[in-house]
Short mmCIF file of C-alpha atoms in Angstrom, two decimals:
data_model
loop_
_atom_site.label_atom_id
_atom_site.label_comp_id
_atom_site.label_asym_id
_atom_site.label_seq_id
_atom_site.Cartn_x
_atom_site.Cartn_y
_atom_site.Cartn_z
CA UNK A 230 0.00 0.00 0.00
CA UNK A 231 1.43 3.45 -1.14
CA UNK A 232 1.93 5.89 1.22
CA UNK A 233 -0.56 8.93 1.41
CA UNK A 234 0.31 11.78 -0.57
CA UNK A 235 1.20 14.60 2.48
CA UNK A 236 0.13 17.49 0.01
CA UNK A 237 -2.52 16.26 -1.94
CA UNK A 238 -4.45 19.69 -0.31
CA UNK A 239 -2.71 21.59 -1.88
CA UNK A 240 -3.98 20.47 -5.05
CA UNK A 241 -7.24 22.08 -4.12
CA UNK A 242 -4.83 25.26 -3.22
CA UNK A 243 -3.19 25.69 -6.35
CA UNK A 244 -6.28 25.11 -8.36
CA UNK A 245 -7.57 28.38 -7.10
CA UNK A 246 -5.79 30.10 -9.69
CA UNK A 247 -8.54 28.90 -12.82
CA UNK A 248 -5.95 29.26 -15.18
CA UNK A 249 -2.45 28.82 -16.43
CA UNK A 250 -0.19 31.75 -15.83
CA UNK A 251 2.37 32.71 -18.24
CA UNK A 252 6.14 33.39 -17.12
CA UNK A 253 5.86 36.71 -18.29
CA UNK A 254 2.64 37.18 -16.01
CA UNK A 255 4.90 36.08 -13.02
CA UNK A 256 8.06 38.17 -13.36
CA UNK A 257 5.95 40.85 -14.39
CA UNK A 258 4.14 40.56 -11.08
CA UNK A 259 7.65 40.05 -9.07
CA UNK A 260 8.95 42.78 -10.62
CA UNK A 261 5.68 44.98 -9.73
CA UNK A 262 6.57 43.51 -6.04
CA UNK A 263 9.92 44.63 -6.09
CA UNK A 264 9.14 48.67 -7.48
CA UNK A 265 6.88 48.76 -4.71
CA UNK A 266 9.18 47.70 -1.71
CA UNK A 267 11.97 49.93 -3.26
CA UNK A 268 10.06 52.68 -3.65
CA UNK A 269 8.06 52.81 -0.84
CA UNK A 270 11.93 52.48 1.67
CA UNK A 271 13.19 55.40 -0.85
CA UNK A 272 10.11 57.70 -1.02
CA UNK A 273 8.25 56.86 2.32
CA UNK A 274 10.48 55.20 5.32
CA UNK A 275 14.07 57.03 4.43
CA UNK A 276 12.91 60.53 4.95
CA UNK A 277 10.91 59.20 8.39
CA UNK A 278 14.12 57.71 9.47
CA UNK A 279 15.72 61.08 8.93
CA UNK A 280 13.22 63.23 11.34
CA UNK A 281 12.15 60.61 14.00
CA UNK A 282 13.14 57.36 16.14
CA UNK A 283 13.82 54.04 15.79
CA UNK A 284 10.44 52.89 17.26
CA UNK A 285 7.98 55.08 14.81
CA UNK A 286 10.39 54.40 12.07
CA UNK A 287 10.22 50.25 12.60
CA UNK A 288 6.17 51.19 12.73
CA UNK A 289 6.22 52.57 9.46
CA UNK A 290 8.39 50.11 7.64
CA UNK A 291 6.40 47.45 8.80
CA UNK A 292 3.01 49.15 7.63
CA UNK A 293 4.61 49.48 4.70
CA UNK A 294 4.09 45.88 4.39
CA UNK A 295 0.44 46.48 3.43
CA UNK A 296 1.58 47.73 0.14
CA UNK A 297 2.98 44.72 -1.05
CA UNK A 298 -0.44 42.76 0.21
CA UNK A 299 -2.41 45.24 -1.61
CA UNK A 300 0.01 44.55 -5.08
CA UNK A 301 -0.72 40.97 -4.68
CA UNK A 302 -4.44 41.69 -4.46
CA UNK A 303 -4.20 43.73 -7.59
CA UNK A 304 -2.40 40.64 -9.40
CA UNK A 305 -5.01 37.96 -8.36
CA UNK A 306 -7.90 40.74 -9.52
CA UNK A 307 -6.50 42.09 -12.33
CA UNK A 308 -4.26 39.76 -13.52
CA UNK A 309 -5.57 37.03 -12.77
CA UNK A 310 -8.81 37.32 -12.66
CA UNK A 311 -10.01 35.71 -9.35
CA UNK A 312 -10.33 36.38 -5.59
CA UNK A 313 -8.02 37.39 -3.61
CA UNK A 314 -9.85 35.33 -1.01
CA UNK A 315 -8.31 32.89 -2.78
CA UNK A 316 -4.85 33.70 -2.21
CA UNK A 317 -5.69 32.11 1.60
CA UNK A 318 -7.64 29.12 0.47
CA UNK A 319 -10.69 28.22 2.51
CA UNK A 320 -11.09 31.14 5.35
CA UNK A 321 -12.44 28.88 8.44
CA UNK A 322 -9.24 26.13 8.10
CA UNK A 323 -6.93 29.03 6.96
CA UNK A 324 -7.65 31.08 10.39
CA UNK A 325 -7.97 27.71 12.50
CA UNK A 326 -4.62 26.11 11.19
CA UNK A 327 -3.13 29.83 11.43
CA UNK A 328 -4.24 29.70 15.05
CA UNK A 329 -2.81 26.11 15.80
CA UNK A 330 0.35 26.91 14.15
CA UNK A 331 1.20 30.20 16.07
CA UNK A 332 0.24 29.18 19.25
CA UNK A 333 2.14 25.52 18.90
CA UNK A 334 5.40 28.08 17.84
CA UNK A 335 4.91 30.46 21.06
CA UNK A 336 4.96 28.01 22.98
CA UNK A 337 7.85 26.39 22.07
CA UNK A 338 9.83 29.77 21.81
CA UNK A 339 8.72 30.52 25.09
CA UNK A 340 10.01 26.94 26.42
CA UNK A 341 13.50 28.20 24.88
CA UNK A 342 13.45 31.46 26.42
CA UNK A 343 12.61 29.72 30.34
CA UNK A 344 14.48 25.94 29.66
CA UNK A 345 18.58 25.92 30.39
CA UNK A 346 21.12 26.92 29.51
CA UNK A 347 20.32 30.72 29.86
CA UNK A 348 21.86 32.99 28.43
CA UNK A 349 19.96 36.47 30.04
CA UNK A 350 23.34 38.33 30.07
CA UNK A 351 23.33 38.71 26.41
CA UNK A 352 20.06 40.85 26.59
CA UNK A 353 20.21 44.65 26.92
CA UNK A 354 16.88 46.35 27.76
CA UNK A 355 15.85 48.80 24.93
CA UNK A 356 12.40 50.14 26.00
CA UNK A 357 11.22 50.58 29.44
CA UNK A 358 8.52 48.24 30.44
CA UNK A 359 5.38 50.12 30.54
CA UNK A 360 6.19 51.86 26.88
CA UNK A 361 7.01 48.60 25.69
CA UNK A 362 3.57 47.27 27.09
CA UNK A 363 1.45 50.33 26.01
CA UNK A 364 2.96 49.55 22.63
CA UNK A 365 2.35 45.64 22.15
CA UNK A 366 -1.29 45.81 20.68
CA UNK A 367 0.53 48.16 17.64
CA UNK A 368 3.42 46.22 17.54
CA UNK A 369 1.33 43.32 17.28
CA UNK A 370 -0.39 44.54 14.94
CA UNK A 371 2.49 46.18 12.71
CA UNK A 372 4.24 42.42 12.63
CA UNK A 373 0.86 40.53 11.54
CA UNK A 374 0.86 43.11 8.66
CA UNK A 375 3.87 42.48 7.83
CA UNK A 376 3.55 38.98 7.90
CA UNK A 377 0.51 38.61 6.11
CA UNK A 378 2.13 40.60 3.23
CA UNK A 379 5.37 38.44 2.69
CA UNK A 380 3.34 35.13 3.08
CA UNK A 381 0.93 36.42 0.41
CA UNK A 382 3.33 37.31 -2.28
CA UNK A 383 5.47 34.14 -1.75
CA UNK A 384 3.37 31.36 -0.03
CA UNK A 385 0.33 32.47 -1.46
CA UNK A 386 0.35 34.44 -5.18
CA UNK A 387 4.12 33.18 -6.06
CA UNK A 388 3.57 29.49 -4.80
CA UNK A 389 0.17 28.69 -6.43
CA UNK A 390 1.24 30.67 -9.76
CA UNK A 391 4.10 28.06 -9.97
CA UNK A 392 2.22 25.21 -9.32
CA UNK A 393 -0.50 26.08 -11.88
CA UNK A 394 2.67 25.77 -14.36
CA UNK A 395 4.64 22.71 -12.74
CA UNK A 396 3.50 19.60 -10.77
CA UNK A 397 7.12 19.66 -9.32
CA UNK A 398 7.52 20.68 -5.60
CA UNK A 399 11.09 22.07 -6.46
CA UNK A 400 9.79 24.45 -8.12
CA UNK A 401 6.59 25.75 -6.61
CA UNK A 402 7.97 25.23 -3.46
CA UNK A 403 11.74 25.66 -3.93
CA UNK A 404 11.83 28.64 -6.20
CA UNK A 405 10.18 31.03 -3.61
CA UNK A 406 12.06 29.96 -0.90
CA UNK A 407 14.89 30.56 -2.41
CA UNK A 408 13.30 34.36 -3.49
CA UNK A 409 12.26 34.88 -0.33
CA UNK A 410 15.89 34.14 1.37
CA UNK A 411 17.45 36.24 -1.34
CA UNK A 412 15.07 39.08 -0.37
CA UNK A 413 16.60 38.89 3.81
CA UNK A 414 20.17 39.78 2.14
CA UNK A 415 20.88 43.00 4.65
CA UNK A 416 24.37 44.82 3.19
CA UNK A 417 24.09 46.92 6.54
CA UNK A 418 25.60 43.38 8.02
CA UNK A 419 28.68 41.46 8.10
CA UNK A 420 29.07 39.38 4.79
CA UNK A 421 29.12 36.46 7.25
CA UNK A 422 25.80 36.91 9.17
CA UNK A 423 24.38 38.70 6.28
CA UNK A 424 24.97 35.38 4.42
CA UNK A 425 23.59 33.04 7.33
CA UNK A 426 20.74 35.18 7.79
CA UNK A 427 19.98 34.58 3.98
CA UNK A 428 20.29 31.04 3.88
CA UNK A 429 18.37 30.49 7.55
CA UNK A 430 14.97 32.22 5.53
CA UNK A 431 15.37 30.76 2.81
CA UNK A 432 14.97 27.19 4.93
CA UNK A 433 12.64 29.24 7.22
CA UNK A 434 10.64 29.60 3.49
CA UNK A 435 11.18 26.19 2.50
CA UNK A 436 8.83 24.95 5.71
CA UNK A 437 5.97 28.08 5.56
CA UNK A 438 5.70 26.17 2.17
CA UNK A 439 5.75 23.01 3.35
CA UNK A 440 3.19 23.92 5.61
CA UNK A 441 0.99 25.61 3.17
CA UNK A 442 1.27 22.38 1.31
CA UNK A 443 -0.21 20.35 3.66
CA UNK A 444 -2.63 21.97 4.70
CA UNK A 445 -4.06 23.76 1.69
CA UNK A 446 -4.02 27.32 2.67
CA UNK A 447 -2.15 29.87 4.51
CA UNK A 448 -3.40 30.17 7.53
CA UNK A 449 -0.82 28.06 9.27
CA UNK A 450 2.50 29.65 7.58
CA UNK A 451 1.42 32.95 8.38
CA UNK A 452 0.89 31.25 12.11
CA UNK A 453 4.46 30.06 12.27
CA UNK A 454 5.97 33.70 10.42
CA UNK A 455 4.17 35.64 13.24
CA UNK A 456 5.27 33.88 15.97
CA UNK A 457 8.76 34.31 14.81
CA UNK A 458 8.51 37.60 14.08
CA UNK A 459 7.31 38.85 17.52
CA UNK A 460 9.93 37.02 19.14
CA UNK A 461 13.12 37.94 16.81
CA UNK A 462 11.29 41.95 16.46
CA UNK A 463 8.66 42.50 19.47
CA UNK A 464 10.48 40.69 22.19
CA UNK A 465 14.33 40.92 21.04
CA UNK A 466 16.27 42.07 18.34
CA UNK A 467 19.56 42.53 16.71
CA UNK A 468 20.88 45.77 18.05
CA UNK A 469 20.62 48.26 15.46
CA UNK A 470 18.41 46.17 12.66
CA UNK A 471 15.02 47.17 13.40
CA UNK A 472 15.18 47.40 17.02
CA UNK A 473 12.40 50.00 17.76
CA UNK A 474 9.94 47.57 18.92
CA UNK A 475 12.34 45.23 21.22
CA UNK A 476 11.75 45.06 24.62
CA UNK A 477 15.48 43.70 24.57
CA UNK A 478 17.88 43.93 21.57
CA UNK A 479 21.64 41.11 21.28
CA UNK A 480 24.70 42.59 19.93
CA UNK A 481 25.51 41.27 16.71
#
């Protein structure tokens, strides 16, 4: 007897996009992605950065998120012609998987943060307490924003668009990932972290895709990318690389 086939949902998934996309369609829509992010850092975060802090600045560049959601709305609509409902596949298991997914991953980071060996001396507070408190239902917010809107151009839009062209997991799953790590490169860092930090998201991709896979929508990698995200932005961050939410930042 042949084993089941672990993404056989999302066959279901994919076949929200009615029909074939072309190539062009796809780097035409990458591309769109791309003119959006770059403009929106040159025209909209770079002058905030230059007339206010590190906290309303990491605000705005993670609102700026919501541009690149509302591109990949356009591109199902327009370009596409369908939904973009059904860029998240059925709502009720998308928000339920979503749910099991980011709780499963907060617990587990909290088990690392409270479980030896500790390592507390490498934190430095950044915020006080209270502010950092007031602050959590925006920064909250801000991160599932900016979650939502990576998971929908690559998990969602990118993902099904390839599989609509190749029943090969390499590429509908690979391809992004491998996008998606190429699009963490930070030249502010050391070639050698910047590097690391490249290849950990593009494996970090590699399982938000496995996960949307299996369970035939998006609810649970957007689950597992917010979790992350509040831990490695909300609670602690990499001193001086988007640190104005941290309640604690690490030196490099």
């Amino acid at each position: 007897m042949s084993a089941p086939d672990p993404y056989r949902p999302a066959e279901a998934y994919h076949a929200l996009v009615r029909e074939k996309p072309s190539w062009t369609s796809i780097v035409f829509g990458l591309l769109a992605v791309e003119v959006v992010f770059i403009l929106s850092g040159a025209l909209i975060i770079a002058p905030i950065a230059e007339v206010t802090g590190s906290t309303f600045t990491t605000l705005a560049f993670m609102m700026s998120f919501a541009l690149l959601g509302a591109v990949v709305f356009w591109l199902a609509s327009r370009v596409q012609k369908r939904s973009p409902a059904t860029l998240f596949g059925p709502s009720g298991a998308a928000l339920r998987d979503g749910l099991v997914a980011a709780r499963g991953a907060l617990f587990l980071y909290i088990a690392v943060l409270l479980l030896p060996p500790w390592h507390f001396d490498d934190y430095t507070l950044n915020m006080a307490p209270v502010a950092w408190v007031l602050l959590l239902p925006l920064s909250i917010g801000v991160v599932l924003v900016q979650v939502g809107a990576e998971e929908l151009v690559y998990r969602g839009w990118l993902q099904q668009s390839l599989a609509r062209i190749s029943d090969s997991p390499v590429l509908w799953m690979g391809l992004p990932s491998v996008l998606f790590g190429m699009a963490h490169w930070s030249p502010e860092m050391p070639s050698d972290a910047a590097a690391a930090y490249v290849i950990w998201a593009a494996c970090f991709g590699l399982a938000c895709a496995d996960l949307t896979a299996r369970s035939g929508t998006l609810g649970p990698a957007i689950g597992l990318h917010f979790a992350v995200n509040v831990f490695s932005i909300v609670v602690t961050s990499l001193e001086g690389f988007g640190d104005g939410l941290a309640l604690f930042t690490i030196a490099m």
